[in-house]
Short mmCIF file of C-alpha atoms and ligand atoms in Angstrom, two decimals:
data_model
loop_
_atom_site.label_atom_id
_atom_site.label_comp_id
_atom_site.label_asym_id
_atom_site.label_seq_id
_atom_site.Cartn_x
_atom_site.Cartn_y
_atom_site.Cartn_z
CA UNK N 1 -18.49 11.70 10.62
CA UNK N 2 -16.71 14.29 7.55
CA UNK N 3 -18.54 16.31 4.91
CA UNK N 4 -18.86 14.41 1.57
CA UNK N 5 -16.49 17.20 -0.09
CA UNK N 6 -13.35 16.82 1.73
CA UNK N 7 -11.00 14.50 -0.75
CA UNK N 8 -9.98 11.30 0.23
CA UNK N 9 -6.47 11.10 2.06
CA UNK N 10 -3.44 8.79 2.19
CA UNK N 11 -0.68 8.15 2.84
CA UNK N 12 3.14 5.23 2.84
CA UNK N 13 6.55 5.59 3.99
CA UNK N 14 7.46 6.26 0.15
CA UNK N 15 5.90 5.69 -3.09
CA UNK N 16 4.62 2.36 -2.09
CA UNK N 17 1.09 3.93 -0.98
CA UNK N 18 0.60 4.74 -5.25
CA UNK N 19 0.02 1.58 -7.32
CA UNK N 20 -2.74 2.47 -4.31
CA UNK N 21 -3.13 5.82 -5.26
CA UNK N 22 -3.15 5.30 -8.86
CA UNK N 23 -6.09 2.15 -8.72
CA UNK N 24 -7.89 4.99 -6.76
CA UNK N 25 -7.08 7.21 -9.48
CA UNK N 26 -8.45 4.48 -12.08
CA UNK N 27 -11.39 3.77 -10.81
CA UNK N 28 -12.59 6.74 -8.23
CA UNK N 29 -11.94 9.22 -11.06
CA UNK N 30 -14.48 11.81 -10.02
CA UNK N 31 -13.23 11.50 -6.21
CA UNK N 32 -10.40 14.00 -4.73
CA UNK N 33 -7.06 12.88 -3.23
CA UNK N 34 -4.10 14.19 -0.98
CA UNK N 35 -0.99 11.37 -0.79
CA UNK N 36 1.78 11.53 1.75
CA UNK N 37 4.84 9.69 1.28
CA UNK N 38 6.25 9.53 4.47
CA UNK N 39 10.19 9.73 2.65
CA UNK N 40 11.42 12.12 5.39
CA UNK N 41 11.07 8.18 7.34
CA UNK N 42 11.47 5.37 5.10
CA UNK N 43 11.55 2.77 5.83
CA UNK N 44 8.30 1.33 8.36
CA UNK N 45 9.70 -1.79 7.35
CA UNK N 46 12.09 -2.46 9.16
CA UNK N 47 11.14 -0.13 12.29
CA UNK N 48 9.24 -1.37 15.86
CA UNK N 49 5.92 -1.46 15.24
CA UNK N 50 6.05 0.78 18.02
CA UNK N 51 7.33 3.35 15.29
CA UNK N 52 5.55 2.60 12.47
CA UNK N 53 1.70 3.47 14.95
CA UNK N 54 2.71 7.35 15.96
CA UNK N 55 3.55 7.85 12.94
CA UNK N 56 0.36 6.38 10.74
CA UNK N 57 -1.77 8.34 13.77
CA UNK N 58 0.56 10.89 13.19
CA UNK N 59 -0.03 11.26 9.45
CA UNK N 60 -3.62 10.01 10.00
CA UNK N 61 -4.76 13.10 11.66
CA UNK N 62 -3.34 15.84 9.70
CA UNK N 63 -5.00 13.91 6.48
CA UNK N 64 -8.45 14.97 8.12
CA UNK N 65 -7.49 17.50 10.56
CA UNK N 66 -5.05 19.51 7.80
CA UNK N 67 -6.80 18.48 4.31
CA UNK N 68 -10.16 17.96 5.74
CA UNK N 69 -10.24 14.29 4.56
CA UNK N 70 -13.38 11.89 4.36
CA UNK N 71 -11.70 9.19 4.37
CA UNK N 72 -8.34 7.52 5.18
CA UNK N 73 -6.57 4.56 2.98
CA UNK N 74 -3.88 3.28 4.66
CA UNK N 75 -2.11 2.28 1.77
CA UNK N 76 0.62 1.01 3.42
CA UNK N 77 1.11 -3.23 4.69
CA UNK N 78 3.39 -2.02 7.68
CA UNK N 79 1.65 0.90 8.92
CA UNK N 80 -2.58 -0.85 8.61
CA UNK N 81 0.32 -3.99 10.71
CA UNK N 82 0.96 -1.09 13.17
CA UNK N 83 -1.71 1.89 13.15
CA UNK N 84 -5.02 0.05 11.97
CA UNK N 85 -6.67 -1.07 14.61
CA UNK N 86 -5.78 2.12 16.38
CA UNK N 87 -6.91 4.56 13.59
CA UNK N 88 -9.82 3.27 13.50
CA UNK N 89 -10.45 4.31 16.70
CA UNK N 90 -8.84 7.44 16.59
CA UNK N 91 -10.30 8.73 13.94
CA UNK N 92 -14.79 9.88 12.81
CA UNK N 93 -14.32 8.64 9.04
CA UNK N 94 -14.36 5.74 7.30
CA UNK N 95 -10.23 3.76 7.47
CA UNK N 96 -9.57 1.33 4.77
CA UNK N 97 -6.12 -0.80 5.08
CA UNK N 98 -4.44 -3.46 2.46
CA UNK N 99 -4.40 -6.30 4.14
CA UNK N 100 -8.16 -7.05 4.42
CA UNK N 101 -8.45 -7.15 0.88
CA UNK N 102 -5.27 -8.63 0.07
CA UNK N 103 -6.21 -11.72 1.75
CA UNK N 104 -9.77 -11.55 0.43
CA UNK N 105 -9.02 -11.78 -2.86
CA UNK N 106 -5.43 -13.75 -2.67
CA UNK N 107 -7.33 -16.78 -0.75
CA UNK N 108 -10.95 -16.76 -3.90
CA UNK N 109 -8.18 -16.83 -6.02
CA UNK N 110 -5.95 -19.84 -5.05
CA UNK N 111 -7.06 -23.36 -6.78
CA UNK N 112 -4.50 -25.39 -5.06
CA UNK N 113 -4.69 -24.09 -1.87
CA UNK N 114 -1.28 -23.42 -1.66
CA UNK N 115 -0.93 -20.12 -0.54
CA UNK N 116 1.65 -17.21 -0.33
CA UNK N 117 2.20 -13.53 1.09
CA UNK N 118 5.74 -11.88 0.80
CA UNK N 119 5.90 -8.18 2.89
CA UNK N 120 8.06 -5.94 4.74
CA UNK N 121 10.54 -7.40 7.54
CA UNK N 122 7.13 -6.11 9.93
CA UNK N 123 4.36 -6.78 8.37
CA UNK N 124 4.97 -10.35 8.00
CA UNK N 125 6.31 -10.75 11.91
CA UNK N 126 3.41 -8.92 13.20
CA UNK N 127 1.12 -11.91 12.65
CA UNK N 128 -1.18 -10.03 10.36
CA UNK N 129 -1.81 -11.56 7.06
CA UNK N 130 -2.35 -15.49 8.77
CA UNK N 131 -4.65 -13.83 10.72
CA UNK N 132 -6.60 -11.86 8.20
CA UNK N 133 -6.32 -15.60 5.58
CA UNK N 134 -7.74 -17.40 7.84
CA UNK N 135 -9.87 -14.60 8.41
CA UNK N 136 -11.10 -14.96 4.37
CA UNK N 137 -10.71 -18.68 3.69
CA UNK N 138 -13.73 -19.04 7.14
CA UNK N 139 -15.34 -16.76 5.82
CA UNK N 140 -15.21 -18.77 1.98
CA UNK N 141 -15.42 -21.56 2.85
CA UNK N 142 -11.99 -22.51 2.27
CA UNK N 143 -9.12 -24.81 2.43
CA UNK N 144 -6.18 -22.78 2.30
CA UNK N 145 -2.17 -23.33 2.95
CA UNK N 146 -0.36 -20.04 3.52
CA UNK N 147 3.52 -19.82 3.49
CA UNK N 148 4.25 -16.65 4.68
CA UNK N 149 8.37 -15.08 3.49
CA UNK N 150 10.01 -11.35 4.58
CA UNK N 151 11.80 -9.79 1.91
CA UNK N 152 13.82 -7.02 3.07
CA UNK N 153 15.83 -4.80 0.51
CA UNK N 154 12.98 -4.76 -2.48
CA UNK N 155 11.70 -1.71 -1.17
CA UNK N 156 15.05 0.08 -0.84
CA UNK N 157 14.97 -0.88 -4.66
CA UNK N 158 11.92 0.77 -5.21
CA UNK N 159 12.68 3.68 -3.42
CA UNK N 160 15.62 3.86 -6.55
CA UNK N 161 13.68 4.36 -9.39
CA UNK N 162 15.49 0.68 -9.86
CA UNK N 163 12.64 -1.84 -10.55
CA UNK N 164 13.94 -5.08 -12.71
CA UNK N 165 17.99 -5.55 -13.30
CA UNK N 166 20.80 -8.12 -12.16
CA UNK N 167 20.89 -7.33 -8.32
CA UNK N 168 16.88 -7.38 -7.88
CA UNK N 169 17.38 -10.19 -9.15
CA UNK N 170 19.77 -11.98 -7.83
CA UNK N 171 18.02 -10.48 -4.12
CA UNK N 172 14.32 -11.61 -5.95
CA UNK N 173 16.32 -15.36 -5.97
CA UNK N 174 17.04 -15.85 -2.64
CA UNK N 175 14.50 -14.68 -0.13
CA UNK N 176 11.81 -15.87 -2.63
CA UNK N 177 13.09 -19.36 -2.02
CA UNK N 178 10.31 -19.64 0.82
CA UNK N 179 7.37 -19.56 -1.75
CA UNK N 180 9.58 -21.47 -4.26
CA UNK N 181 9.79 -24.43 -3.19
CA UNK N 182 5.62 -24.25 -1.28
CA UNK N 183 4.85 -24.81 -4.48
CA UNK N 184 2.13 -21.69 -3.94
CA UNK N 185 -0.40 -20.97 -6.95
CA UNK N 186 -1.03 -17.90 -6.33
CA UNK N 187 1.57 -14.90 -4.64
CA UNK N 188 -0.11 -11.36 -2.25
CA UNK N 189 2.40 -8.69 -2.29
CA UNK N 190 1.65 -8.22 0.98
CA UNK N 191 3.43 -4.70 0.33
CA UNK N 192 2.34 -2.01 -1.77
CA UNK N 193 5.59 -2.16 -3.43
CA UNK N 194 5.69 -4.67 -4.65
CA UNK N 195 4.04 -4.11 -7.56
CA UNK N 196 6.80 -1.75 -9.42
CA UNK N 197 9.01 -5.70 -9.00
CA UNK N 198 6.48 -8.02 -10.23
CA UNK N 199 8.51 -8.90 -13.15
CA UNK N 200 11.14 -9.44 -11.25
CA UNK N 201 8.85 -10.84 -8.98
CA UNK N 202 7.89 -13.18 -11.35
CA UNK N 203 10.16 -14.77 -13.79
CA UNK N 204 12.00 -15.79 -10.31
CA UNK N 205 8.28 -17.56 -8.56
CA UNK N 206 7.00 -18.50 -12.52
CA UNK N 207 4.39 -17.66 -14.67
CA UNK N 208 2.29 -21.23 -13.36
CA UNK N 209 2.20 -18.87 -10.12
CA UNK N 210 -0.99 -16.08 -9.67
CA UNK N 211 0.77 -12.54 -8.63
CA UNK N 212 -1.89 -10.70 -6.48
CA UNK N 213 -1.54 -7.15 -5.40
CA UNK N 214 -4.39 -5.54 -2.89
CA UNK N 215 -4.57 -3.23 -4.86
CA UNK N 216 -7.52 -2.61 -6.77
CA UNK N 217 -8.82 -4.71 -4.16
CA UNK N 218 -7.92 -1.38 -2.05
CA UNK N 219 -10.15 0.44 -4.56
CA UNK N 220 -12.73 -2.12 -4.50
CA UNK N 221 -12.63 -2.04 -1.09
CA UNK N 222 -12.39 2.48 -0.50
CA UNK N 223 -15.55 2.70 -3.15
CA UNK N 224 -18.26 0.24 -1.00
CA UNK N 225 -17.49 2.30 2.39
CA UNK N 226 -17.56 4.82 0.70
CA UNK N 227 -20.29 4.36 -1.23
CA UNK N 228 -22.03 3.11 2.23
CA UNK N 229 -20.84 6.36 3.97
CA UNK N 230 -22.87 8.01 0.93
CA UNK N 231 -19.13 9.59 -0.04
CA UNK N 232 -18.58 9.50 -3.75
CA UNK N 233 -19.78 12.45 -5.86
CA UNK N 234 -21.42 11.86 -8.79
CA UNK N 235 -19.87 14.50 -10.75
CA UNK N 236 -16.58 16.51 -11.91
CA UNK N 237 -12.88 15.40 -11.99
CA UNK N 238 -11.02 14.77 -8.59
CA UNK N 239 -8.31 16.91 -8.20
CA UNK N 240 -4.73 15.11 -6.90
CA UNK N 241 -2.60 16.78 -4.62
CA UNK N 242 0.48 14.82 -3.12
CA UNK N 243 3.29 15.42 -0.39
CA UNK N 244 6.52 14.65 1.16
CA UNK N 245 8.43 14.59 4.55
CA UNK N 246 11.41 14.13 2.07
CA UNK N 247 12.52 15.57 -0.51
CA UNK N 248 9.61 16.31 -2.86
CA UNK N 249 11.49 16.77 -6.46
CA UNK N 250 12.69 13.46 -6.22
CA UNK N 251 9.25 12.29 -4.84
CA UNK N 252 7.71 13.82 -8.04
CA UNK N 253 10.19 13.21 -10.69
CA UNK N 254 10.51 9.45 -9.67
CA UNK N 255 6.86 9.78 -8.44
CA UNK N 256 5.47 10.79 -11.19
CA UNK N 257 7.47 7.58 -13.22
CA UNK N 258 5.94 4.95 -10.76
CA UNK N 259 2.16 6.88 -11.08
CA UNK N 260 1.51 8.84 -14.03
CA UNK N 261 1.28 12.33 -15.41
CA UNK N 262 -1.59 13.20 -13.03
CA UNK N 263 1.83 13.40 -10.13
CA UNK N 264 3.25 16.84 -11.95
CA UNK N 265 3.21 18.63 -8.73
CA UNK N 266 4.82 18.55 -4.94
CA UNK N 267 4.97 19.49 -1.81
CA UNK N 268 6.16 19.48 1.20
CA UNK N 269 4.29 17.52 4.37
CA UNK N 270 6.80 18.37 7.18
CA UNK N 271 7.50 16.23 9.97
CA UNK N 272 6.54 17.70 12.97
CA UNK N 273 9.84 17.94 15.12
N1 DGL D 1 5.36 -0.20 1.50
C1 DGL D 1 4.98 0.03 2.52
C2 DGL D 1 4.35 -1.72 3.25
O1 DGL D 1 3.21 -2.09 2.13
C3 DGL D 1 6.60 -0.44 3.30
C4 DGL D 1 7.35 0.39 2.80
C5 DGL D 1 8.90 0.74 4.07
O2 DGL D 1 9.07 1.22 4.25
O3 DGL D 1 9.11 -0.33 4.46
O4 DGL D 1 4.28 -2.04 3.61
#
């Protein structure tokens, strides 16, 4: 295991993981953080899972070897579906993913047992959520009926900074129809980009449907795993660094709008040719 002084490493295909970064900064303000947004190769959701796995291994390895990360948070559902097992095998630091914590929160929150999850094509077609929800339901002694829907196009809106408006609403109405038809009472946003679209999603599914974002749950899971491994700091204020494999100015400008003032600078993260 790494020494306690290393930062928490996190990665996503782009801006979505910033929802998780926000939750981690709020919950663990003493920890240093290094975030890589792989905007040079986004989106992950429409790519074959093998390709996403290879990007995820490269990013996580860089976080540990180049930045001395003491733990890695896979701040992306698609990368979790593709690579969580591989990363746990390959890395000698704790690996925290977004799918298991989100599934647990979904099952814990439902009253009727009719639940939904939305995510990228890669995440939904991987079957990772039905498996995680089944495990969570068994652990919590609940019976749940899960409806899953892929939402291609949502991530692209977020990456353009377009999080509300008619175009997003029209697409959401079409893609969320199976969720509305299934009369779920709780809906998991199974893509870290989707909390940025929460207003539109809530308008479409209705105010009675509880939206669950995996960001907070992942931050709690990170806190628990880091505490168990003796990797949490007792004093100080964390330093946060943000890197992008794409245009660093675009990442800083949109990223600071989405995350907040902590993201005032973005450094390059070069893709290995
Ligand atoms: N934010 C990512 C996720 O949670 C994926 C977005 C993408 O690149 O398609 O799945």
